[in-house]
Coordinates of C-alpha atoms in Angstrom, one line a residue:
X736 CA -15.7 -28.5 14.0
X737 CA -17.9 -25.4 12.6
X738 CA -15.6 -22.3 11.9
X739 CA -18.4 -20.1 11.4
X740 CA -19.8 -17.8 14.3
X741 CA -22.9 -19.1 15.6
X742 CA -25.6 -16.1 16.2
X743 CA -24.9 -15.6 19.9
X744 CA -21.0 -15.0 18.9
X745 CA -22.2 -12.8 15.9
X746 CA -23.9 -10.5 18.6
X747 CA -21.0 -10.6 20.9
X748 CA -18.7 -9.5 18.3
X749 CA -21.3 -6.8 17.2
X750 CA -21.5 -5.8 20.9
X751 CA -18.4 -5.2 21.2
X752 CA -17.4 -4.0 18.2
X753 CA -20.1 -1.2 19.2
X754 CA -18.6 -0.5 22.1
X755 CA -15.5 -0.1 21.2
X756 CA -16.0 2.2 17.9
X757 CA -18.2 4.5 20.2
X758 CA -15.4 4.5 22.8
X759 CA -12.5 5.2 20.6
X760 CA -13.1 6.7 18.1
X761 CA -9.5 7.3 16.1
X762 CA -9.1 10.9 17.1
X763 CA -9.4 10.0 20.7
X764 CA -5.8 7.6 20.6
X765 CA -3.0 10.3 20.0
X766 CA -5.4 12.0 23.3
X767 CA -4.4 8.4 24.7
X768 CA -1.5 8.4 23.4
X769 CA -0.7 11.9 24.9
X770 CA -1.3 11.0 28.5
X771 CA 0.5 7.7 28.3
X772 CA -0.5 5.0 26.4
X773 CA -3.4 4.3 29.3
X774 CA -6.8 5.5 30.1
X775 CA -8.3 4.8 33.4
X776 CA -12.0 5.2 32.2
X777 CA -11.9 3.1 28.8
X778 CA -10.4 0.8 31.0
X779 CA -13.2 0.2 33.4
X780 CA -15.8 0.5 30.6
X781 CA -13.6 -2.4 29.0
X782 CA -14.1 -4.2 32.4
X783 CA -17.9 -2.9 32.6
X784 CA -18.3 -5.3 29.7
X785 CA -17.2 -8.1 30.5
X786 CA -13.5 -8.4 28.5
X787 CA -11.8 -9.7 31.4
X788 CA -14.0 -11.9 33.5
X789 CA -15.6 -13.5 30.1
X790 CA -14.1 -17.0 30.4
X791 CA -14.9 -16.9 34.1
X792 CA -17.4 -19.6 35.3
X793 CA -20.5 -17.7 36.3
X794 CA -19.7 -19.2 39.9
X795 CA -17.2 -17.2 39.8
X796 CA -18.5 -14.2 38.9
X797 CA -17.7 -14.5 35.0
X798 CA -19.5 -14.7 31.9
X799 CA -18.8 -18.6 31.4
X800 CA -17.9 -18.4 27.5
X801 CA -14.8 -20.4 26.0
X802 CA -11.7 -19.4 24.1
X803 CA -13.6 -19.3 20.9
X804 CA -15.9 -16.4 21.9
X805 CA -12.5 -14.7 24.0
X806 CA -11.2 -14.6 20.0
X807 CA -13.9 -13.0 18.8
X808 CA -13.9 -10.4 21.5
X809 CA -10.2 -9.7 21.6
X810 CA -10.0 -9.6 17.6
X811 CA -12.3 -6.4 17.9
X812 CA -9.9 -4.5 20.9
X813 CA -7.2 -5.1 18.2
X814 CA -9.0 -3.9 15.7
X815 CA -9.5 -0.3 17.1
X816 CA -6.2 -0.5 18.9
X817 CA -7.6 -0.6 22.6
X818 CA -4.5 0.2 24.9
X819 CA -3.9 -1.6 28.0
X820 CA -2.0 -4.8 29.3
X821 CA -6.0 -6.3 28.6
X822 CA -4.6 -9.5 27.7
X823 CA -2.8 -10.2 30.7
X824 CA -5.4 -9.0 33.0
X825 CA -8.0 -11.1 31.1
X826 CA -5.1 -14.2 31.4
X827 CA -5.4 -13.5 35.6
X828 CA -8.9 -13.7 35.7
X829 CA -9.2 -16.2 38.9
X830 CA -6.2 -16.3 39.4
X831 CA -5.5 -12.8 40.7
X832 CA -7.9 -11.2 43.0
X833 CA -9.9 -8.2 41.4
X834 CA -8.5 -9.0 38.0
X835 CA -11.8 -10.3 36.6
X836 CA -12.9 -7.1 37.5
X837 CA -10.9 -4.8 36.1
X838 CA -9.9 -3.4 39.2
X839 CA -6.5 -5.2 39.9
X840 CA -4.2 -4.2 36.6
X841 CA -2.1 -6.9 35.6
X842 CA 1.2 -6.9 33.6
X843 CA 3.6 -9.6 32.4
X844 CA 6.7 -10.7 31.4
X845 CA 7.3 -14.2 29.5
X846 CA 10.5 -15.6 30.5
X847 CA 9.8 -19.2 29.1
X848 CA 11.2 -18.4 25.9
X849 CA 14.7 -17.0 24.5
X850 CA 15.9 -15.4 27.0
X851 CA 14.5 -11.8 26.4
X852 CA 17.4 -9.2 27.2
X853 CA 16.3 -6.2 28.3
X854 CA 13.7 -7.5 30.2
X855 CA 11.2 -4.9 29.1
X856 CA 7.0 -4.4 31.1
X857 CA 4.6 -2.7 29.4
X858 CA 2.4 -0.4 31.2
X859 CA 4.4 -0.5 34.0
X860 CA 3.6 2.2 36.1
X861 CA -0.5 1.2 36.0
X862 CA 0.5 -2.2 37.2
X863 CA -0.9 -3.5 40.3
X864 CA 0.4 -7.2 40.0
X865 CA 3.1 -8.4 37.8
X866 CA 2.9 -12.1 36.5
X867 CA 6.0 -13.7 36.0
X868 CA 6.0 -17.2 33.7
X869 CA 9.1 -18.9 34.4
X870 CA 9.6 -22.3 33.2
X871 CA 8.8 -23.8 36.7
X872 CA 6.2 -21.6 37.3
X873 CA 3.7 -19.0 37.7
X874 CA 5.4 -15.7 39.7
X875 CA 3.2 -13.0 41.4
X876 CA 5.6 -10.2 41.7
X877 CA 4.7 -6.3 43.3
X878 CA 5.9 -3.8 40.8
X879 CA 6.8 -1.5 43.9
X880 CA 9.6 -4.1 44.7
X881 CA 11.3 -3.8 40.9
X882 CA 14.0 -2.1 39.5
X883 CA 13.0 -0.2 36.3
X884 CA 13.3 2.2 34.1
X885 CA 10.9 4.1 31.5
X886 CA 11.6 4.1 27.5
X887 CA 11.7 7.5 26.8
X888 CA 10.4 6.5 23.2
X889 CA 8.8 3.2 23.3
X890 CA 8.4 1.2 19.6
X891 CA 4.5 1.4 20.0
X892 CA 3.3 5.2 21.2
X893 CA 0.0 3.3 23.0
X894 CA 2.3 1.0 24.9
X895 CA 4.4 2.4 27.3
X896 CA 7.5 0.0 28.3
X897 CA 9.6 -0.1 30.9
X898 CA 13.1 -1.9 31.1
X899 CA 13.2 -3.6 34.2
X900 CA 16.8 -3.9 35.8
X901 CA 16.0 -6.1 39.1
X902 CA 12.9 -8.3 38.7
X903 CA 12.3 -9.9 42.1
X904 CA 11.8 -13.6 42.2
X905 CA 8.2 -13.5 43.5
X906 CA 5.6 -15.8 45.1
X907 CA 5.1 -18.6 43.1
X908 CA 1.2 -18.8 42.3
X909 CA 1.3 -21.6 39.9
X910 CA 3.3 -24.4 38.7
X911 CA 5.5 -25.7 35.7
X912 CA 1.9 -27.0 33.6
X913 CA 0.2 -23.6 34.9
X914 CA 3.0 -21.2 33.1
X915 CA 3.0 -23.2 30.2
X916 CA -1.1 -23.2 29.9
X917 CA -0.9 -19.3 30.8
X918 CA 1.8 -19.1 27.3
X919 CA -0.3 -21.1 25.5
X920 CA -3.6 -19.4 25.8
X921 CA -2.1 -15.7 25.8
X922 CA -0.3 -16.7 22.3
X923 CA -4.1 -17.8 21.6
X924 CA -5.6 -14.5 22.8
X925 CA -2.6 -12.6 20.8
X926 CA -3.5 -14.2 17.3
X927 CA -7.1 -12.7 18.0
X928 CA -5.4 -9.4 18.3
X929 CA -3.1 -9.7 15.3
X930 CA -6.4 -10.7 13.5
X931 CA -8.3 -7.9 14.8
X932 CA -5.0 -5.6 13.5
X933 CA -5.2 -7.2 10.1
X934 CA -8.6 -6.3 9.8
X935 CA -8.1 -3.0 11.0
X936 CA -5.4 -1.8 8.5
X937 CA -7.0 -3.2 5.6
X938 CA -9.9 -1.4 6.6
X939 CA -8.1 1.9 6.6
X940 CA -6.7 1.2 3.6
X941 CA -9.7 1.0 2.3
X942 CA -11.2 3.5 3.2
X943 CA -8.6 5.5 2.3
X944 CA -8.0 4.3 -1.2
X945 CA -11.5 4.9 -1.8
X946 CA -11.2 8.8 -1.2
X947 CA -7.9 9.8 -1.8
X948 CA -7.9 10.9 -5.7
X949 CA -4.9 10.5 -8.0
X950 CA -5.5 11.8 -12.1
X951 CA -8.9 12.2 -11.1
X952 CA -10.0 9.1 -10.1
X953 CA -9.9 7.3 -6.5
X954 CA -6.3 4.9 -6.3
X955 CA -8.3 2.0 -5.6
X956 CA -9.5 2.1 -9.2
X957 CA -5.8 1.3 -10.4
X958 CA -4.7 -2.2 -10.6
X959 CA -1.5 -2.0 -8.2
X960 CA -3.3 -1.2 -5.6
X961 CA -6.4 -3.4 -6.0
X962 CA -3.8 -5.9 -5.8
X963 CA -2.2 -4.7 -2.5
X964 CA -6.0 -4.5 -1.2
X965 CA -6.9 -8.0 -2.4
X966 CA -3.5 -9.5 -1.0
X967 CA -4.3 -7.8 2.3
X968 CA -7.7 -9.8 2.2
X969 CA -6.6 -13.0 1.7
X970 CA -3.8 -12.9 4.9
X971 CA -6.3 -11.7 7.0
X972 CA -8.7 -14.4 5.9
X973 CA -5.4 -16.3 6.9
X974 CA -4.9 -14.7 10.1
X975 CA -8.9 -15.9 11.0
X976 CA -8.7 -19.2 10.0
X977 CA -5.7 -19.9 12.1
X978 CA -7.2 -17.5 15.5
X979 CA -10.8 -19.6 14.8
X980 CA -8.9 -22.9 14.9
X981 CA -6.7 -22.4 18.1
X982 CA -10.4 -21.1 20.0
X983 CA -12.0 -23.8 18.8
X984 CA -9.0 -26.3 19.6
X985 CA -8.5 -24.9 22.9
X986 CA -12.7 -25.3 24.0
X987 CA -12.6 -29.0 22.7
X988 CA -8.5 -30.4 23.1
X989 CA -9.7 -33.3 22.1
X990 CA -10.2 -32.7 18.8
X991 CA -6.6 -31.8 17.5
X992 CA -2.8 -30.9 19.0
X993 CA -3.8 -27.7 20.7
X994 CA -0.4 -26.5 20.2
X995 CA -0.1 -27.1 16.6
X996 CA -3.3 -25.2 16.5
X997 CA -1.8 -22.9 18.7
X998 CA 1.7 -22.0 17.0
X999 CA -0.3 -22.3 13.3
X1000 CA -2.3 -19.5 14.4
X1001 CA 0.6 -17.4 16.3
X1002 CA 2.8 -17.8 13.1
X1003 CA 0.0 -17.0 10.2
X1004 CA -1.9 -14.0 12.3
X1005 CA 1.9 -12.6 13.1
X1006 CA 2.7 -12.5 9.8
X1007 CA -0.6 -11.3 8.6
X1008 CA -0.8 -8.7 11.1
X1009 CA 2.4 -6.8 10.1
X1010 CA 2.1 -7.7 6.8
X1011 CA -1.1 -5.7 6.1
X1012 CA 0.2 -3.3 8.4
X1013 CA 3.1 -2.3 6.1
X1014 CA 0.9 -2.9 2.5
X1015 CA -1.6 -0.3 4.3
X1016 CA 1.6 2.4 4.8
X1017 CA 2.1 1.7 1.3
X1018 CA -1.0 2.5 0.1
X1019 CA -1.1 5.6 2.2
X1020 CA 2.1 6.4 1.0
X1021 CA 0.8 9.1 -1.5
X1022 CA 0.7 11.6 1.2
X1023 CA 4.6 11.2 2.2
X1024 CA 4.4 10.7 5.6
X1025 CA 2.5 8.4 7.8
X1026 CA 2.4 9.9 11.3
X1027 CA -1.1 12.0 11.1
X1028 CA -2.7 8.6 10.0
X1029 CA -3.7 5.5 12.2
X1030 CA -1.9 3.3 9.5
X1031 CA 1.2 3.3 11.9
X1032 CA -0.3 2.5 14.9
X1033 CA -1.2 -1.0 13.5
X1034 CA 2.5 -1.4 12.6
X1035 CA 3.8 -0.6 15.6
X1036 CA 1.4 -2.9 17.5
X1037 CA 1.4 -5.6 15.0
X1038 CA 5.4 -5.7 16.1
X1039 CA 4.5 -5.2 20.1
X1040 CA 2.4 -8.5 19.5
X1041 CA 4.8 -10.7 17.3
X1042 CA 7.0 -10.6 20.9
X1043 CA 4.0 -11.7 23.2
X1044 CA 4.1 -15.2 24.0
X1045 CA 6.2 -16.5 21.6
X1046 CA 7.7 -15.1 18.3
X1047 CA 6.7 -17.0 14.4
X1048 CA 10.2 -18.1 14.3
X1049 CA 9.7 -19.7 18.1
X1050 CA 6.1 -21.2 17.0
X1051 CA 7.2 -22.7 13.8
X1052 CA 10.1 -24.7 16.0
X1053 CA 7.4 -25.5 18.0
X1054 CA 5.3 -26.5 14.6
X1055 CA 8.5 -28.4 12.9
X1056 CA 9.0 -30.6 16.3
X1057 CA 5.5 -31.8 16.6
X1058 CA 5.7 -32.7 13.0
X1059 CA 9.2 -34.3 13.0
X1060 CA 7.6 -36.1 15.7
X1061 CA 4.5 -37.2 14.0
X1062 CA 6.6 -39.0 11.1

């Protein structure tokens, strides 16, 4: 098994990575952030290339790559913070009508685990479809039909939540294997985010330590925080390791436990993702506050996506069993 991007999944991530630096560029998300947390036109260009349809077959309409390249491509939306329930949507390619497309918006809301109280939907009012993955299934559920009510001040500012007090039961779509395939590839997608977000903040940081000037010289010159920097290297090295292995384990199941993979990745891109988050306030931390700066925007969605599809301390149960197992 060959970690390393072959060229075609070097351009891809260069592609996108274009794309998405063109198309949000940082002063654009508090514009975002002002109307909502969702923008209807960076969400069809996101479609226009091909985010959600890419594991599609190409007789259905999709780009026909696997789970490695969906890692690669989902690693750069977190990177520059793209809003939008994207992994979901990507998640109910084929299995929602229009969803491939971009133009059916789907949501979700992970009931296989702990039971989450409140029950809580991002992006709720954009929804079209609402997935529901109970443990006996795959529910397709019409927003219209819930009972719910908006967070005034939702945890991340680019992802609006709702806190739904009557979720309908649903046509069920899918079965008890489907559910727990849908959980186990979106906990895949979601370490390619927190990777992505791990990369972002230590880019920022950066960046930033690079130009902001403390006894005349640049604070990346001083030890402390070339440590903080070199630490924030090495867990998102961590973070791509463990996002690389569950793509790879995922196209070819036959190589490893996929949910060991899985779980290893969830738990080390988690904790790199809002670690690096917070060591990238701290190095911004010269200037006293935090909120005119992207730096908390990678916190507050490094802690959206420790909740999706399973939490580290959920993952490493899951890690600890196969193990126990195992011996």
């Amino acid at each position: 098994m060959d970690f390393q991007p072959t060229e075609d999944q070097k351009a891809l991530r260069e592609g996108i990575r274009s794309f998405v630096e063109g198309q949000l560029p940082f002063d654009r998300i508090p514009e975002i952030e002002k109307a909502g947390g969702f923008d209807r036109d960076l969400w069809n260009e996101v479609a226009e290339m091909g985010v959600f349809a890419l594991r599609l077959s190409e007789n259905e309409g999709g780009v026909g790559l696997g789970f490695s390249d969906a890692v690669l491509v989902f690693a750069e939306l977190g990177r520059r913070l793209v809003p939008g329930p994207v992994v979901w949507t990507h998640l109910a390619a084929g299995l929602v009508d229009g969803a491939a497309t971009g133009e059916t918006v789907v949501g979700g809301v992970d009931l296989m685990g702990p039971t989450p109280e409140p029950v809580v939907v991002e992006y709720f009012d954009t929804l079209d479809v609402l997935l529901v993955l109970r443990s006996d299934g795959v529910y397709r559920v019409d927003p219209a039909t819930c009972e719910a009510k908006p967070v005034d001040v939702p945890l991340d500012p680019l992802t609006p939540i709702h806190h739904v007090t009557a979720l309908p039961e649903g046509d069920k779509i899918g079965d008890a294997d489907a559910a727990a395939r849908l959980r186990l590839e979106g906990a895949a997608i979601i370490s390619g985010v927190q990777l992505g977000l791990s990369e972002g903040a230590l880019e920022l940081a950066n960046d930033y330590a690079k130009e902001r000037q403390q006894f005349g010289r640049p604070i990346g010159g001083f030890q402390a925080v070339k440590h903080m920097l070199a630490e924030m290297f090495v867990k998102q090295e961590a973070a791509r390791a463990g996002a690389y292995n569950a793509g790879a384990t995922l196209d070819a199941p036959e190589v490893a436990d996929v949910q060991k993979a899985v779980s290893a990745a969830k738990v080390t891109a988690g904790e790199s993702a809002i670690r690096n988050a917070r060591t990238g306030i701290q190095v911004h931390g010269g200037m006293g506050f935090t909120w005119e700066v992207m730096a908390h925007y990678y916190l507050k969605r490094a802690w959206v996506c420790e909740n999706m599809f399973g939490t580290q301390d959920e993952h490493a149960e899951k890690i600890a069993t196969i193990l126990e197992a195992a011996n």
